[in-house]
Coordinates of C-alpha atoms in Angstrom, one line a residue:
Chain A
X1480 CA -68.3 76.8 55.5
X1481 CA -69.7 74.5 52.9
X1482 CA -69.9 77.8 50.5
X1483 CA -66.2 78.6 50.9
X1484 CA -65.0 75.3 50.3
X1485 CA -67.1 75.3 47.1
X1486 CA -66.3 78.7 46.3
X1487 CA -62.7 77.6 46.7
X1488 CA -62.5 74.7 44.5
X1489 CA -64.5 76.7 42.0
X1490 CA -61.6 78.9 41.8
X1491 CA -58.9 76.0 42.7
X1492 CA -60.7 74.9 38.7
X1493 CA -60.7 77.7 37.0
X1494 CA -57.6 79.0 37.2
X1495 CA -55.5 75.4 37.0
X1496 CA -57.9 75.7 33.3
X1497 CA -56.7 78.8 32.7
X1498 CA -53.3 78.1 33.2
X1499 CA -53.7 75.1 31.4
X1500 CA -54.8 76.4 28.0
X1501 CA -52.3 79.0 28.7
X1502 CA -49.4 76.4 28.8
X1503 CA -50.7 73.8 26.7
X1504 CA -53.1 74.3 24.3
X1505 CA -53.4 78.4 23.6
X1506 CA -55.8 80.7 23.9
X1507 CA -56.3 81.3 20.1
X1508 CA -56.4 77.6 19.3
X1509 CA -59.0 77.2 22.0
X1510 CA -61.2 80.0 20.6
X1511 CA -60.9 78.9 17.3
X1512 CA -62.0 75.2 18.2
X1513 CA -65.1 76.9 20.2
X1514 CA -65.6 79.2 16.7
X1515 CA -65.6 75.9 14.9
X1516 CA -67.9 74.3 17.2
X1517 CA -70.7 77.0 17.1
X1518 CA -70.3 77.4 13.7
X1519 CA -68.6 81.0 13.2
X1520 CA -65.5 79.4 11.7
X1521 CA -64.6 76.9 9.1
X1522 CA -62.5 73.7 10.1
X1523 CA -58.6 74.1 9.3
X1524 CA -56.1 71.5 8.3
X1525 CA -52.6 72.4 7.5
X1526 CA -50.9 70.4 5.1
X1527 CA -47.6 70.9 4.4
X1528 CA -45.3 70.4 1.1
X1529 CA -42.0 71.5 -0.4
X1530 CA -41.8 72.4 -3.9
X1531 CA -40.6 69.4 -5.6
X1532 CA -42.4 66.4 -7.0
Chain B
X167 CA -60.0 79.4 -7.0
X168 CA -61.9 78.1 -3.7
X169 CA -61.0 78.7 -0.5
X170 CA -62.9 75.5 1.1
X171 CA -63.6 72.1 -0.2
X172 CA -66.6 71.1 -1.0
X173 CA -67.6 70.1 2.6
X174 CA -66.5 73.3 4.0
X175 CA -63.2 72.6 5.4
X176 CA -60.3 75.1 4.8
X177 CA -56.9 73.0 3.7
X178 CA -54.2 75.5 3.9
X179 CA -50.7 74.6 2.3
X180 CA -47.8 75.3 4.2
X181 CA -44.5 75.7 2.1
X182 CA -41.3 74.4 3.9
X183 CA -37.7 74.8 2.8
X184 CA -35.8 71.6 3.8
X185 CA -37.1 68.0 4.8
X186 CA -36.0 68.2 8.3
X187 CA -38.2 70.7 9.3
X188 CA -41.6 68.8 7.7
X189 CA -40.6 66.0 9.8
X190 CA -40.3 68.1 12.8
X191 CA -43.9 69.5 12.2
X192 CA -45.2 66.4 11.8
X193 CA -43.9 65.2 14.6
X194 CA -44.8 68.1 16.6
X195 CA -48.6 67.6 15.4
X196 CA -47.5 71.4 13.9
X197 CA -49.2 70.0 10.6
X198 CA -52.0 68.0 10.1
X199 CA -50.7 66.2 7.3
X200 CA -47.4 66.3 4.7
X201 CA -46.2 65.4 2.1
X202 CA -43.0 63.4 2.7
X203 CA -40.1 61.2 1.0
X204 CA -41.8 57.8 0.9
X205 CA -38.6 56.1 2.7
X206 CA -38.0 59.1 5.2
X207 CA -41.7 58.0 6.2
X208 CA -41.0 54.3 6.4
X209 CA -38.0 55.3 8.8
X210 CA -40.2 57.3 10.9
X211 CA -42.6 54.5 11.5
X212 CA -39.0 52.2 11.4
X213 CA -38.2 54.5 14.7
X214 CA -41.2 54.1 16.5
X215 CA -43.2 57.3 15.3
X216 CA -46.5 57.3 14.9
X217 CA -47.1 58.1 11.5
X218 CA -49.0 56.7 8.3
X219 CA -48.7 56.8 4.7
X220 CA -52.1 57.2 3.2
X221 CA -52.4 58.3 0.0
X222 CA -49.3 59.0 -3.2
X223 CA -48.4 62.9 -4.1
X224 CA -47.8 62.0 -7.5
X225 CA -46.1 59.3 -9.9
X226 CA -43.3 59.6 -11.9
X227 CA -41.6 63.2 -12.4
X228 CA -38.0 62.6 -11.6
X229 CA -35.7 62.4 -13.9
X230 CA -31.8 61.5 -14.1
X231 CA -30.4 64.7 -15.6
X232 CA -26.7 65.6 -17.0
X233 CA -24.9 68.1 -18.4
X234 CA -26.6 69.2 -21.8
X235 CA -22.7 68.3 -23.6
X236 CA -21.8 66.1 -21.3
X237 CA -20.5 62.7 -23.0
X238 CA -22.5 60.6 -20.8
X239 CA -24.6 58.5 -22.4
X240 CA -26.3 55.8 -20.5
X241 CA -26.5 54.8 -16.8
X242 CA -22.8 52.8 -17.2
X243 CA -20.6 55.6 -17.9
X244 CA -22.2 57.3 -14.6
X245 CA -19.8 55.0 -13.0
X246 CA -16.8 56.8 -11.1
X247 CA -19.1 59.8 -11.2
X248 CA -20.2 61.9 -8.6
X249 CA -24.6 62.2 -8.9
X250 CA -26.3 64.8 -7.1
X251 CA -29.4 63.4 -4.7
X252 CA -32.6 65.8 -2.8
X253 CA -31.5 63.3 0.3
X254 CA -30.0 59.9 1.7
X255 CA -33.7 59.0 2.2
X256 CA -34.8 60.2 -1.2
X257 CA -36.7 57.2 -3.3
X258 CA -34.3 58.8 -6.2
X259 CA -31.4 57.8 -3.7
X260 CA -32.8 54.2 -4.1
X261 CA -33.2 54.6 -7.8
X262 CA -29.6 54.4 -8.6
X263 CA -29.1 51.6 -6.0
X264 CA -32.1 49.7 -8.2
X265 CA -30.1 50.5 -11.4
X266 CA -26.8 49.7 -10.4
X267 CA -27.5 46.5 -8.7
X268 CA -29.7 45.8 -12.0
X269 CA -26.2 46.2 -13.6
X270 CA -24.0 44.3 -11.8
X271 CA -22.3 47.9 -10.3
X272 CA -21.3 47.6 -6.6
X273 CA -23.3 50.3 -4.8
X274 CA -19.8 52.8 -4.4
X275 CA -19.0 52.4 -7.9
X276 CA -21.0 56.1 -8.0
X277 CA -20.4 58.7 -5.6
X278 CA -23.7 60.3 -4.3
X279 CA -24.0 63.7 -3.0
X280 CA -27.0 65.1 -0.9
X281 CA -27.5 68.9 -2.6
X282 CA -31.2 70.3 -1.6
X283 CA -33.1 69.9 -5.2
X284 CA -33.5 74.2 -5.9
X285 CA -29.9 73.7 -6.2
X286 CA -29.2 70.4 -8.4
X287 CA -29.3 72.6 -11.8
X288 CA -26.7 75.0 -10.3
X289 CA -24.5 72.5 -9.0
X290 CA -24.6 70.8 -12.3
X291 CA -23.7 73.8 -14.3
X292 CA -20.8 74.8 -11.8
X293 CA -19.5 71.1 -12.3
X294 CA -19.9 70.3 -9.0
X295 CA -21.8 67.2 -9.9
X296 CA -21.8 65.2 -12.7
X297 CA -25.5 64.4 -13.0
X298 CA -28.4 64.8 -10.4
X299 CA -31.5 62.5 -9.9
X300 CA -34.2 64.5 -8.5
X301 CA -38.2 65.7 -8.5
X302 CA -39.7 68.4 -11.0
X303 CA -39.0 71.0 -11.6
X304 CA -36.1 71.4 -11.1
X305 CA -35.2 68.7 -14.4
X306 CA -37.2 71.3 -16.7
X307 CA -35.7 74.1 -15.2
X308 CA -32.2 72.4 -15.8
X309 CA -33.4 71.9 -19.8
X310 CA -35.0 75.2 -20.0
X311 CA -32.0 76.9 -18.9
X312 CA -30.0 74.8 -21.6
X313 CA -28.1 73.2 -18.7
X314 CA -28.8 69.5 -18.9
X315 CA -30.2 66.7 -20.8
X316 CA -32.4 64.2 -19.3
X317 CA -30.7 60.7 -19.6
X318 CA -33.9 59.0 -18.2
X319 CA -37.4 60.0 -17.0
X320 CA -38.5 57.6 -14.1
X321 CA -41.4 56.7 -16.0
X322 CA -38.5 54.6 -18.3
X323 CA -36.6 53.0 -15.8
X324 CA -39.1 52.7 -13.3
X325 CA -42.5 52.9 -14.1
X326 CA -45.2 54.6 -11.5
X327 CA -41.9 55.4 -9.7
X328 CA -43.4 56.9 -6.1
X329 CA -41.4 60.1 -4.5
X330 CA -43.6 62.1 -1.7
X331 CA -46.3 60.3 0.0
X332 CA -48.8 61.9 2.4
X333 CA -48.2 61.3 6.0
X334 CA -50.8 61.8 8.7
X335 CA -49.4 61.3 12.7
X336 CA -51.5 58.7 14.0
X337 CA -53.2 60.7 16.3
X338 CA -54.9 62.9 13.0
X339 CA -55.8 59.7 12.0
X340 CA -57.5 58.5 15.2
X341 CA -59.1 62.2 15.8
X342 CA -60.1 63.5 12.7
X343 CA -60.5 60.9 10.0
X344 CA -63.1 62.6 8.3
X345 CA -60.8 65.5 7.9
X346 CA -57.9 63.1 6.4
X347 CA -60.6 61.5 4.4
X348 CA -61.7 64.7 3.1
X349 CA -58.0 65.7 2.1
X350 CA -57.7 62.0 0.4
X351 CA -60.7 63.0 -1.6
X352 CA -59.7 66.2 -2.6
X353 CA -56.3 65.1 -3.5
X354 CA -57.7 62.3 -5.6
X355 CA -60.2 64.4 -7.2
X356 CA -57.5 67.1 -8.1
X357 CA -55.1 64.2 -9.5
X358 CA -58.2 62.8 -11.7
X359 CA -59.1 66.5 -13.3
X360 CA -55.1 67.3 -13.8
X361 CA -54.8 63.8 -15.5
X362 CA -58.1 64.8 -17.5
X363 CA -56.8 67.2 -20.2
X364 CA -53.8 68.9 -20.9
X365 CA -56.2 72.2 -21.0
X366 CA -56.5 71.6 -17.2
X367 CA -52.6 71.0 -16.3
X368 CA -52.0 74.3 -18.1
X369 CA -54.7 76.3 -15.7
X370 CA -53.1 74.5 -13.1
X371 CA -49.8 75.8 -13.8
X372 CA -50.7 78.8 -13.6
X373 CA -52.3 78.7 -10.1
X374 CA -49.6 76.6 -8.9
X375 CA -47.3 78.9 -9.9
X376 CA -48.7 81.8 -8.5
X377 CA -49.6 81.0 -5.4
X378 CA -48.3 77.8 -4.2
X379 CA -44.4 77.4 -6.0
X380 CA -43.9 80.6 -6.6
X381 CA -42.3 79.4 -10.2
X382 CA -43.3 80.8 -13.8
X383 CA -46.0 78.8 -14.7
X384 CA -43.7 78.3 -18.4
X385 CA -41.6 76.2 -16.4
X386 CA -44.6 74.0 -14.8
X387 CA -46.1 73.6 -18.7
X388 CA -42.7 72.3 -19.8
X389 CA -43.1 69.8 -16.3
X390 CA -46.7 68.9 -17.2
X391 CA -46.3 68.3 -21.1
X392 CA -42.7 67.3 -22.0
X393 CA -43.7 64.6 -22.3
X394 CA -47.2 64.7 -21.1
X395 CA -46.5 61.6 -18.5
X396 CA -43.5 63.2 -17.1
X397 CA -45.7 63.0 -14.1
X398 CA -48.9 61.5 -13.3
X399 CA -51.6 62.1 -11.1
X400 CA -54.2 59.0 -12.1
X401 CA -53.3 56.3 -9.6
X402 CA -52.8 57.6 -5.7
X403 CA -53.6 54.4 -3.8
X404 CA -50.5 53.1 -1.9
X405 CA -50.1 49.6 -3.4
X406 CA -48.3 47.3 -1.2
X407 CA -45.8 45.1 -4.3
X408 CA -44.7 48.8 -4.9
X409 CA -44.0 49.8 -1.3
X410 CA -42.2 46.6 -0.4
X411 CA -40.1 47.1 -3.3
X412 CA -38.9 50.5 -1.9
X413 CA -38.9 48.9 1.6
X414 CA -36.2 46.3 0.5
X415 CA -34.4 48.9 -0.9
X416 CA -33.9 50.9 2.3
X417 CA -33.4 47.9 4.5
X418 CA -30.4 46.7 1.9
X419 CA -28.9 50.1 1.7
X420 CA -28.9 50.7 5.4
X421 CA -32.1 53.3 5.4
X422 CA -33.8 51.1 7.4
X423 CA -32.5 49.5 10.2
X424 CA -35.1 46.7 9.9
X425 CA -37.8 45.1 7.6
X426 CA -41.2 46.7 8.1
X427 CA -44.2 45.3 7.3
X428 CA -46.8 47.2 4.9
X429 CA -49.1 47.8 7.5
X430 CA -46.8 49.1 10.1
X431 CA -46.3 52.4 7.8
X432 CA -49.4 52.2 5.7
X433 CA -53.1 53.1 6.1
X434 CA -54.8 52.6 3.0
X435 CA -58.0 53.1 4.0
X436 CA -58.3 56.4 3.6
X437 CA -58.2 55.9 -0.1
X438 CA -61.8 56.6 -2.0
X439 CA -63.8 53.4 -3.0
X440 CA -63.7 52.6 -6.4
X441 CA -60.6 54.3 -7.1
X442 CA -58.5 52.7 -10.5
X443 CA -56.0 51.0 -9.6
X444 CA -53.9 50.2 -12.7
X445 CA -52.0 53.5 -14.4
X446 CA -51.6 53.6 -18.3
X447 CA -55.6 55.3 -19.2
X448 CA -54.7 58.5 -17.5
X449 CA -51.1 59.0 -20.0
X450 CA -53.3 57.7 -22.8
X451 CA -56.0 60.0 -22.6
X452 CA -53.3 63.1 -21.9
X453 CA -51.8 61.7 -25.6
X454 CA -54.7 62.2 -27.4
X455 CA -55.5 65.8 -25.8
X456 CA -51.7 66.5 -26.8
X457 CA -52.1 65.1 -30.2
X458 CA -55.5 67.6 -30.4
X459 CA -53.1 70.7 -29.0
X460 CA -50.8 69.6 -31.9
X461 CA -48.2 69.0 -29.0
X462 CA -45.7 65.4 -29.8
X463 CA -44.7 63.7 -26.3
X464 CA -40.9 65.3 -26.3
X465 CA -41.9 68.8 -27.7
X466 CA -42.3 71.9 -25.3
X467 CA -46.1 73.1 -25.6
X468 CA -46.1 76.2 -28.6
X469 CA -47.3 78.8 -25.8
X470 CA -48.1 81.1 -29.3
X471 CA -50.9 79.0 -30.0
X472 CA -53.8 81.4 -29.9
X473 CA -55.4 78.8 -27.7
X474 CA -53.1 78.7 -25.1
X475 CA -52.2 82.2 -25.0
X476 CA -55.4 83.1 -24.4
X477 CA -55.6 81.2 -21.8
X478 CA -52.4 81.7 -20.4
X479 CA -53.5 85.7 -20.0

């Protein structure tokens, strides 16, 4: 009994992640943040301008 | 060209079209930092947005431009005129309040009209306006094209005259300050080598032009050596006398619907230590590598010279 209700929640956690990054963040934002953390990818900043002085 | 700075980080440059839309991805966290009209920032903070000012784009490079035969002559006869402007919450907007309060005009005795700056030389030429105040390049592009005549460079009427600032929403600020911090640096660095020799402002023409305004880099010369403080990149630090100035400006011409306080728009402390804060060496020193190009402050740069062709190819 003990094992389902883990197993449950387990899954309860996972997939309200899942369907948070799908929502709210993005999946390719979120691998690019874990790239950045390991060290695979450079970090990014977008700066935007029009051109005029 | 480098794609990284020096610490690794990749900046990329976005290019937008129209002002409402960098204030929408700044808003939207979309970018991590703009550059912005200094009093369409101060409104955003005016409004409740989290958003700081913390470093200058540029100095200068604006200019007050009419028709190349037109029989204006001086800021007076502008009066019953109609004077093109980028925006309502363009510093330029501001700059002819300044002047006509500094002459005794009531603020409707010209007519302004907001015309996005690619299309203040056209609009001049078609007679829809009868002068335009707005950033480079579009002045140059207006003399180049034997369209206008510059009445008055900012750097005349208003010296160290501020027109985009970098804006960072708060929560950049809070999460990545060593990322803003590395921008700052970059951006000061960048301003210190372009202010360093007119042999650099000419290579950056060309790399600006390329790949950034998408512009012949003839035109961007003619910006960053007719005369050769047009536009400045020495002094970046937000200074607060200058700010307050704008500030007061806004808030009398209805901008701003209230007085803000420096601080509540303004994060200077993202500006490098050590940093000059008076303006004046950088134009001096650009004077002396002009006078050793043979170029005169109010000539366009002799792109024959052997040593700028060559390195024009």
């Amino acid at each position: 009994m003990k094992f389902k209700v883990f197993m449950g929640a387990l899954v309860w956690a996972l997939l309200i992640s899942a369907l948070h990054v799908q929502l709210n963040v993005g999946w390719r934002d979120l691998g690019h943040k874990l790239k950045v953390l390991l060290g695979v990818e450079r970090q990014e900043l977008l700066v935007g301008f029009l051109p005029v002085t | 060209m480098t794609t990284h700075s020096e610490a690794g980080t990749v900046f990329t440059a976005r290019k937008f079209t129209d002002w409402a839309t960098v204030k929408e991805s700044i808003l939207s966290k979309k970018v991590g930092a703009s550059f912005l009209l200094a009093p369409m920032a101060m409104q955003l903070a005016a409004d409740g947005v989290p958003v700081k000012i913390v470093y200058l784009g540029h100095r200068d490079g604006s200019a007050l431009v009419v028709g190349k035969d037109s029989p204006i002559q001086s800021f007076e006869d502008l009066r019953g005129k109609v004077v093109a402007v980028p925006n309502r919450f363009a510093n330029q907007n501001l700059l002819l309040r300044k002047m006509m309060r500094e002459r005794g005009m009531p603020f409707d005795a010209i007519e302004t009209r907001d015309v996005p700056p690619p299309e203040h030389p056209t609009a001049l030429q078609a007679g829809a306006v009868d002068a335009f105040v707005v950033g480079e390049p579009f002045c140059a592009k207006a003399e180049m094209d034997g369209v206008g005549r510059v009445l008055y460079h900012t750097k005349d009427i208003w010296p160290g005259f501020i027109s985009c600032v970098l804006v960072v929403h708060q929560d950049f600020l809070d999460e990545q300050p060593e990322l803003i911090a590395e921008l700052v640096s970059g951006i000061s660095k960048s301003g210190l080598w372009l202010d360093e020799s007119m042999e650099n402002r000419f290579d950056a023409s060309h790399v600006v032009g390329k790949h950034f305004y998408f512009q012949k880099p003839q035109l961007l010369q003619w910006v960053l050596s007719k005369p050769v403080d047009r536009v400045t990149y020495g002094d970046l630090k937000p200074i607060r006398a200058n700010f307050d100035e704008i500030m007061e400006l806004a808030f009398e011409t209805g901008i701003l619907p209230r007085r803000l306080r420096f601080e509540e728009y303004v994060d200077p402390s993202f500006v490098p230590a050590g940093e000059r804060s008076a303006w004046g060496v950088e134009a001096e020193t650009l004077r002396e590598e002009a006078a050793r190009l043979r170029l005169e402050p109010g000539t366009a740069p002799d792109l024959e010279m052997p040593e700028l062709k060559r390195r024009a190819q």
